[in-house]
Amino acid sequence: MTTTQIMTEADTCRELVTPKLIDAGWGISPHVIGEQRTFTNGRIIVMGGRVRRGKQKRADYLLYYRRDYPLAVVEAKELGLPAETGVQQAREYAEMLGLKFAYATNGLRIIEIDYTTGTEREVDRFATAAELWQRLTAATQVPEPATPHLLEPFNLVSGKVPRYYQQIAIDLVIEAILLGQKRVLATLATGTGKTCVAFQICWKLWNSRWNRTGEYRRPKILFLADRNILVDDPLAKMFAPFGDARHKIAGGDVSQSRDMYFGIYQALSTANEDVFRQYRPDFFDLIIIDECHRGSSREDSSWRAVLDYFAPAVQFGMTATPLREESRDSYEYFGNPVYTYSLRQGIEDGFLAPYRVHRVITSVDAAGWRPSKDELDRFGRPVPDDEYQTKDFERVVALRSRTKAIAKHLADFLKGTDRFAKTIVFCVDQEHAAELRQELVNLNSDLVKQYPDYVCRVTADEGAIGLTHLGHFQDVDKPTPVILTTSQLLTTGVDAEMVKNVVLARVVGSRSEFKQIIGRGTRLKVDYGKEYFNIIDFTGTATRHFADPDFDGDPARIEEVTIDDSGEILDTVVETPAGLEEPPADNLVDPTDTDSGQGEIITEPPEEPRKFYVDGGDVEVIGHLVYDLDTDGKKLQVVKYTEYSGRTVRILYPTRDALQSAWANPDTRAEVLRELTERGISFEELAASADQPDADPFDLLCHLAWNAPLLTRRQRADKAKKAAQDLFSQYGDAAREILTLLLEKYIERGIVQFNVLSELMKVQPFDRFGSPPEIATRHFGGIKPFKEAVSRLQTALYQ
């Protein structure tokens, strides 16, 4: 056997690749070699009621110019393979990690990919750190005196090392600042750590004494937002390493002796005074604008005056949802984002929770509602004769029966899943939130008796009491409140990691607002059992946005449920979507309606009721769809789980013979099982969906893919015993009995039992024949002959 045949990839790295990297000066401080660096968590896949992690992305080597500044990725393959085998993966990782250099090698040959020149060529050696750095700075044109700001180490006191995409965002923003860009935008999906990015940017610039004038002093930085919660939390937590350099501008306190300032627009520009004018226009070197899409870049915004006044400062906007609507274009003010990390990518990388969409349709949402002749509302007013649709409910006319049906369905949903799953219900207005809260209280009276704040309304009217409820809701160690009803208050700025259900009881016309709303549930909390979340949509909002080709995050699953007027489920259809086909009820959401669907916040009771209140009538839930993302994060056609599985098998294996050939061999079967598992196919769930609990997985797959006849596991075992007579005949009585027992176990447990053979041999009834090594040696002539016998038995099962 030659050397090239016996060297594994690990051997190749250890004996050939690492020495070559060291010869090029890597591994000598400060040029660090990072080996086997995992940079994604692996996508969370929800299929068949089970949750599992997909494969993580791991680079064989990352080459660092400084501790926190990678320059290149190296993909190594075993010596027996061509170096070209690793090129595609090296390119994929380099592009994903934002690196300009990549290498593919088999230990002997080295292929260099240089994105600064667009070249790919074989080279004799790895480039040195100095050589790559010189190429990079020449390409980026960052002046040499400015590079210390770029290379300043991260602050890792908190123990949180920036994720790969955060590092890219940090580096690109700083690079843009160093190149003289005055307005910079970064777009990162909700839950991906914008505050961490902002902190590290501020820390690197502050600690390296960057400022816009070039003087040797620390910069003056302002962290600006539109809500106290968006500045108070970073001030107290993430930015704590700044210590006494921090100061919040509030109550007219305009201290000018600090470096790191925090403020909200409302405090900087009050009704009586423009507080911000007490600072010189050139006072700040850098302004961080959090949630910059929320009006500060709009020309007619009163908050725009703050940014205009501090025009000399570099202004860095952060958002999850840049607006592209007329007069509110964040891109027009800041320019194109220097970096974008989408909701879809966050889910794909396993940093964000995937979600199921439950599309729940009531009878009045499907068919519309028209008042009866001369119908009067709660206040004795005649209800105008018209056809009212989803967009009108709770805005023009309030149907108490619809509210009751929605509350009943939601209460039943929680009873069927988890009654302590944190849930936010987005209502049309505060009044609607109050009515839904009352219905939910009565439907959960058994829990409310023990937990008085099980259901709470949190809107502007609740003031400090509502913020207390919100604080308890966000606390992972407090069981209640469980359900919050709200209208606008919780759409942004609420970091509640445990939200498992986001409920849409109002139309959300704005895609940016919709993203903000579902962002309440995207944070992962695996150690607390939060691995995915549900969007329960009573208005068609989610389905419409997911069908939009510009939307960057698709659902994992959509379930359509039909309910009657009491909220009882009449029918359930589970679908996995491709185009996310909307149920045949065209009037659920008017696609031409550009209204954001935002409810009006009422601070004073109106002199006249704002809408018509109808307390009678019956409303039923008549549909419930459930949509899941497929494992590739792409939309599937609307098909049943069994149809999806059959189609997936045909894609992977064009013919039954191809599948049988791979399945019959125990070694290649493992690859088949891996591919199917990665695509979310669970045999237990598949057997249950097809109502075939005794079918062999192979037969079930063939039946679904090519309509082949089904065999039970017992039928397969009987055929295998006849087909393997020569195998049985060559062994003594004990060995034949062991092989027969293995077939019995196959009938009982399926083919999976062969995957845990060593453990299976330790328990009854096999343990009476001795330990696993004794069984192999005493009855089969050794471990290798025993494994060959078991392999032949498995092959006989699928002849």
Short mmCIF file of C-alpha atoms in Angstrom, two decimals, residues 259-487:
data_model
loop_
_atom_site.label_atom_id
_atom_site.label_comp_id
_atom_site.label_asym_id
_atom_site.label_seq_id
_atom_site.Cartn_x
_atom_site.Cartn_y
_atom_site.Cartn_z
CA ASP A 259 -16.37 60.04 25.63
CA MET A 260 -19.22 57.54 25.19
CA TYR A 261 -22.65 59.21 25.14
CA PHE A 262 -26.12 57.65 24.93
CA GLY A 263 -29.32 59.47 24.11
CA ILE A 264 -32.75 59.32 22.51
CA TYR A 265 -34.03 61.87 20.02
CA GLN A 266 -36.82 62.91 22.38
CA ALA A 267 -34.31 63.90 25.09
CA LEU A 268 -32.07 65.72 22.62
CA SER A 269 -34.94 67.69 21.14
CA THR A 270 -37.74 68.36 23.62
CA ALA A 271 -40.90 70.38 23.03
CA ASN A 272 -39.31 73.33 24.80
CA GLU A 273 -35.67 73.14 23.82
CA ASP A 274 -33.22 71.72 21.31
CA VAL A 275 -30.90 70.20 23.92
CA PHE A 276 -28.50 68.94 21.25
CA ARG A 277 -27.56 72.55 20.37
CA GLN A 278 -25.74 72.84 23.70
CA TYR A 279 -23.02 70.71 22.07
CA ARG A 280 -20.87 72.14 19.28
CA PRO A 281 -21.77 70.80 15.81
CA ASP A 282 -18.31 69.22 15.62
CA PHE A 283 -18.39 67.82 19.17
CA PHE A 284 -18.93 64.18 18.17
CA ASP A 285 -16.56 62.21 15.99
CA LEU A 286 -18.93 59.28 15.49
CA ILE A 287 -22.69 58.85 15.87
CA ILE A 288 -24.20 55.37 15.99
CA ILE A 289 -27.88 55.44 14.95
CA ASP A 290 -29.66 52.28 16.11
CA GLU A 291 -32.83 51.23 14.25
CA CYS A 292 -32.01 53.99 11.78
CA HIS A 293 -34.99 53.07 9.59
CA ARG A 294 -37.39 54.53 12.19
CA GLY A 295 -37.58 58.01 10.73
CA SER A 296 -34.32 59.77 11.53
CA SER A 297 -33.15 59.66 7.91
CA ARG A 298 -36.50 60.89 6.55
CA GLU A 299 -36.16 64.44 5.26
CA ASP A 300 -39.32 65.73 6.92
CA SER A 301 -38.59 64.07 10.26
CA SER A 302 -38.13 66.40 13.24
CA TRP A 303 -35.39 64.02 14.37
CA ARG A 304 -33.46 64.60 11.13
CA ALA A 305 -32.48 68.00 12.55
CA VAL A 306 -30.25 66.22 15.09
CA LEU A 307 -28.29 64.44 12.39
CA ASP A 308 -28.09 67.54 10.23
CA TYR A 309 -26.74 69.58 13.15
CA PHE A 310 -24.00 67.03 13.81
CA ALA A 311 -23.11 66.76 10.13
CA PRO A 312 -19.31 66.87 10.74
CA ALA A 313 -19.48 63.54 12.59
CA VAL A 314 -19.26 60.18 10.86
CA GLN A 315 -22.79 58.74 11.05
CA PHE A 316 -23.18 54.96 11.19
CA GLY A 317 -26.71 53.59 10.81
CA MET A 318 -27.74 50.11 11.93
CA THR A 319 -31.01 48.42 11.00
CA ALA A 320 -32.60 45.08 10.42
CA THR A 321 -35.02 46.52 7.89
CA PRO A 322 -33.86 49.48 5.78
CA LEU A 323 -36.86 51.27 4.31
CA ARG A 324 -37.10 51.66 0.56
CA GLU A 325 -40.32 53.63 0.50
CA GLU A 326 -40.61 57.10 -0.94
CA SER A 327 -39.30 59.83 1.43
CA ARG A 328 -38.14 57.22 3.93
CA ASP A 329 -35.27 55.68 2.04
CA SER A 330 -32.46 54.77 4.43
CA TYR A 331 -30.26 54.00 1.42
CA GLU A 332 -30.77 57.49 0.06
CA TYR A 333 -29.38 58.97 3.28
CA PHE A 334 -26.67 56.47 4.22
CA GLY A 335 -25.89 54.90 0.86
CA ASN A 336 -25.86 51.19 0.19
CA PRO A 337 -25.01 49.03 3.20
CA VAL A 338 -21.38 48.05 3.49
CA TYR A 339 -22.59 44.69 4.79
CA THR A 340 -25.86 42.79 4.94
CA TYR A 341 -26.59 39.72 7.03
CA SER A 342 -30.11 38.51 6.34
CA LEU A 343 -32.71 36.65 8.33
CA ARG A 344 -32.41 33.77 5.88
CA GLN A 345 -28.64 33.53 6.38
CA GLY A 346 -28.99 33.72 10.16
CA ILE A 347 -31.38 30.77 10.10
CA GLU A 348 -29.17 28.88 7.64
CA ASP A 349 -26.11 29.34 9.89
CA GLY A 350 -28.03 28.21 12.97
CA PHE A 351 -27.72 31.53 14.83
CA LEU A 352 -31.44 32.33 14.53
CA ALA A 353 -34.48 30.23 15.30
CA PRO A 354 -36.45 28.91 12.33
CA TYR A 355 -40.18 29.32 12.45
CA ARG A 356 -43.43 27.65 11.60
CA VAL A 357 -46.26 29.69 10.20
CA HIS A 358 -49.80 28.78 11.22
CA ARG A 359 -52.28 30.43 8.86
CA VAL A 360 -55.61 30.45 10.70
CA ILE A 361 -58.68 31.54 8.75
CA THR A 362 -62.02 32.48 10.25
CA SER A 363 -65.26 32.43 8.30
CA VAL A 364 -65.55 36.23 8.22
CA ASP A 365 -61.93 36.64 7.07
CA ALA A 366 -62.51 34.16 4.24
CA ALA A 367 -65.91 35.37 3.03
CA GLY A 368 -66.11 38.87 4.45
CA TRP A 369 -68.86 40.17 6.74
CA ARG A 370 -71.95 42.19 5.94
CA PRO A 371 -74.35 43.51 8.57
CA SER A 372 -77.94 42.39 8.50
CA LYS A 373 -80.58 44.89 7.48
CA ASP A 374 -80.92 47.72 9.99
CA GLU A 375 -78.31 46.15 12.31
CA LEU A 376 -77.33 48.34 15.25
CA ASP A 377 -74.04 48.22 17.08
CA ARG A 378 -73.36 48.17 20.82
CA PHE A 379 -74.17 51.89 21.08
CA GLY A 380 -77.38 51.69 19.07
CA ARG A 381 -75.84 53.13 15.91
CA PRO A 382 -76.79 51.66 12.52
CA VAL A 383 -73.83 49.81 10.98
CA PRO A 384 -73.29 51.04 7.40
CA ASP A 385 -74.23 48.41 4.85
CA ASP A 386 -70.97 47.30 3.28
CA GLU A 387 -68.76 44.26 2.70
CA TYR A 388 -66.15 44.32 5.47
CA GLN A 389 -62.87 42.44 5.03
CA THR A 390 -59.88 41.51 7.20
CA LYS A 391 -58.29 44.95 6.85
CA ASP A 392 -61.51 46.52 8.21
CA PHE A 393 -61.89 44.40 11.34
CA GLU A 394 -61.13 46.32 14.56
CA ARG A 395 -60.47 49.44 12.50
CA VAL A 396 -63.90 50.11 11.02
CA VAL A 397 -65.98 47.41 12.65
CA ALA A 398 -65.20 45.31 15.74
CA LEU A 399 -66.74 41.82 15.73
CA ARG A 400 -66.76 40.44 19.25
CA SER A 401 -67.44 36.94 17.94
CA ARG A 402 -64.28 37.08 15.80
CA THR A 403 -62.23 38.15 18.82
CA LYS A 404 -63.70 35.25 20.80
CA ALA A 405 -62.91 32.74 18.04
CA ILE A 406 -59.31 33.98 17.77
CA ALA A 407 -58.85 33.81 21.55
CA LYS A 408 -60.37 30.32 21.74
CA HIS A 409 -58.15 28.99 18.98
CA LEU A 410 -55.03 30.50 20.56
CA ALA A 411 -55.90 29.13 24.00
CA ASP A 412 -56.46 25.67 22.53
CA PHE A 413 -53.21 25.90 20.59
CA LEU A 414 -51.28 26.60 23.80
CA LYS A 415 -53.11 23.81 25.63
CA GLY A 416 -52.08 21.42 22.87
CA THR A 417 -48.43 22.54 22.85
CA ASP A 418 -47.13 24.43 25.90
CA ARG A 419 -49.28 26.64 28.09
CA PHE A 420 -46.19 28.41 29.43
CA ALA A 421 -44.71 29.21 26.00
CA LYS A 422 -44.09 32.97 25.91
CA THR A 423 -46.53 34.54 23.44
CA ILE A 424 -46.94 38.06 22.02
CA VAL A 425 -50.27 38.94 20.37
CA PHE A 426 -50.16 41.96 18.03
CA CYS A 427 -53.57 43.65 17.94
CA VAL A 428 -55.03 46.46 15.87
CA ASP A 429 -55.17 48.97 18.73
CA GLN A 430 -55.10 49.17 22.51
CA GLU A 431 -58.81 48.53 22.76
CA HIS A 432 -58.49 45.38 20.69
CA ALA A 433 -55.56 44.30 22.89
CA ALA A 434 -57.75 44.78 25.98
CA GLU A 435 -60.61 42.70 24.59
CA LEU A 436 -58.33 39.88 23.51
CA ARG A 437 -56.66 39.92 26.89
CA GLN A 438 -60.01 39.62 28.66
CA GLU A 439 -61.10 36.68 26.50
CA LEU A 440 -57.76 34.91 27.07
CA VAL A 441 -58.01 35.49 30.83
CA ASN A 442 -61.41 33.81 30.94
CA LEU A 443 -60.29 30.92 28.74
CA ASN A 444 -57.29 30.29 31.02
CA SER A 445 -58.99 30.94 34.36
CA ASP A 446 -57.48 27.81 35.89
CA LEU A 447 -53.97 29.26 35.44
CA VAL A 448 -54.97 32.85 36.12
CA LYS A 449 -56.22 31.71 39.54
CA GLN A 450 -52.66 30.63 40.37
CA TYR A 451 -50.84 33.26 38.24
CA PRO A 452 -52.86 36.51 38.18
CA ASP A 453 -50.58 38.03 35.53
CA TYR A 454 -50.69 34.99 33.21
CA VAL A 455 -52.15 37.29 30.49
CA CYS A 456 -51.27 41.01 30.43
CA ARG A 457 -51.80 43.91 28.09
CA VAL A 458 -48.67 45.96 27.43
CA THR A 459 -49.44 49.14 25.51
CA ALA A 460 -48.71 52.85 25.97
CA ASP A 461 -51.63 53.13 28.42
CA GLU A 462 -50.07 50.76 30.96
CA GLY A 463 -47.04 52.98 31.55
CA ALA A 464 -44.72 51.76 34.32
CA ILE A 465 -47.00 48.81 35.15
CA GLY A 466 -46.76 47.60 31.56
CA LEU A 467 -42.97 47.95 31.56
CA THR A 468 -42.86 45.86 34.76
CA HIS A 469 -44.93 43.17 33.05
CA LEU A 470 -42.59 43.37 30.05
CA GLY A 471 -39.53 43.03 32.29
CA HIS A 472 -40.96 39.91 33.90
CA PHE A 473 -41.93 38.56 30.46
CA GLN A 474 -38.32 38.96 29.30
CA ASP A 475 -36.89 37.31 32.43
CA VAL A 476 -36.19 33.67 31.56
CA ASP A 477 -36.47 32.70 35.22
CA LYS A 478 -39.97 34.11 35.72
CA PRO A 479 -42.82 31.89 34.50
CA THR A 480 -45.30 34.73 33.95
CA PRO A 481 -46.59 36.76 32.22
CA VAL A 482 -46.96 34.13 29.49
CA ILE A 483 -49.17 36.04 27.04
CA LEU A 484 -48.79 39.73 26.23
CA THR A 485 -51.37 41.53 24.09
CA THR A 486 -50.12 44.72 22.47
CA SER A 487 -50.56 46.94 19.44
#
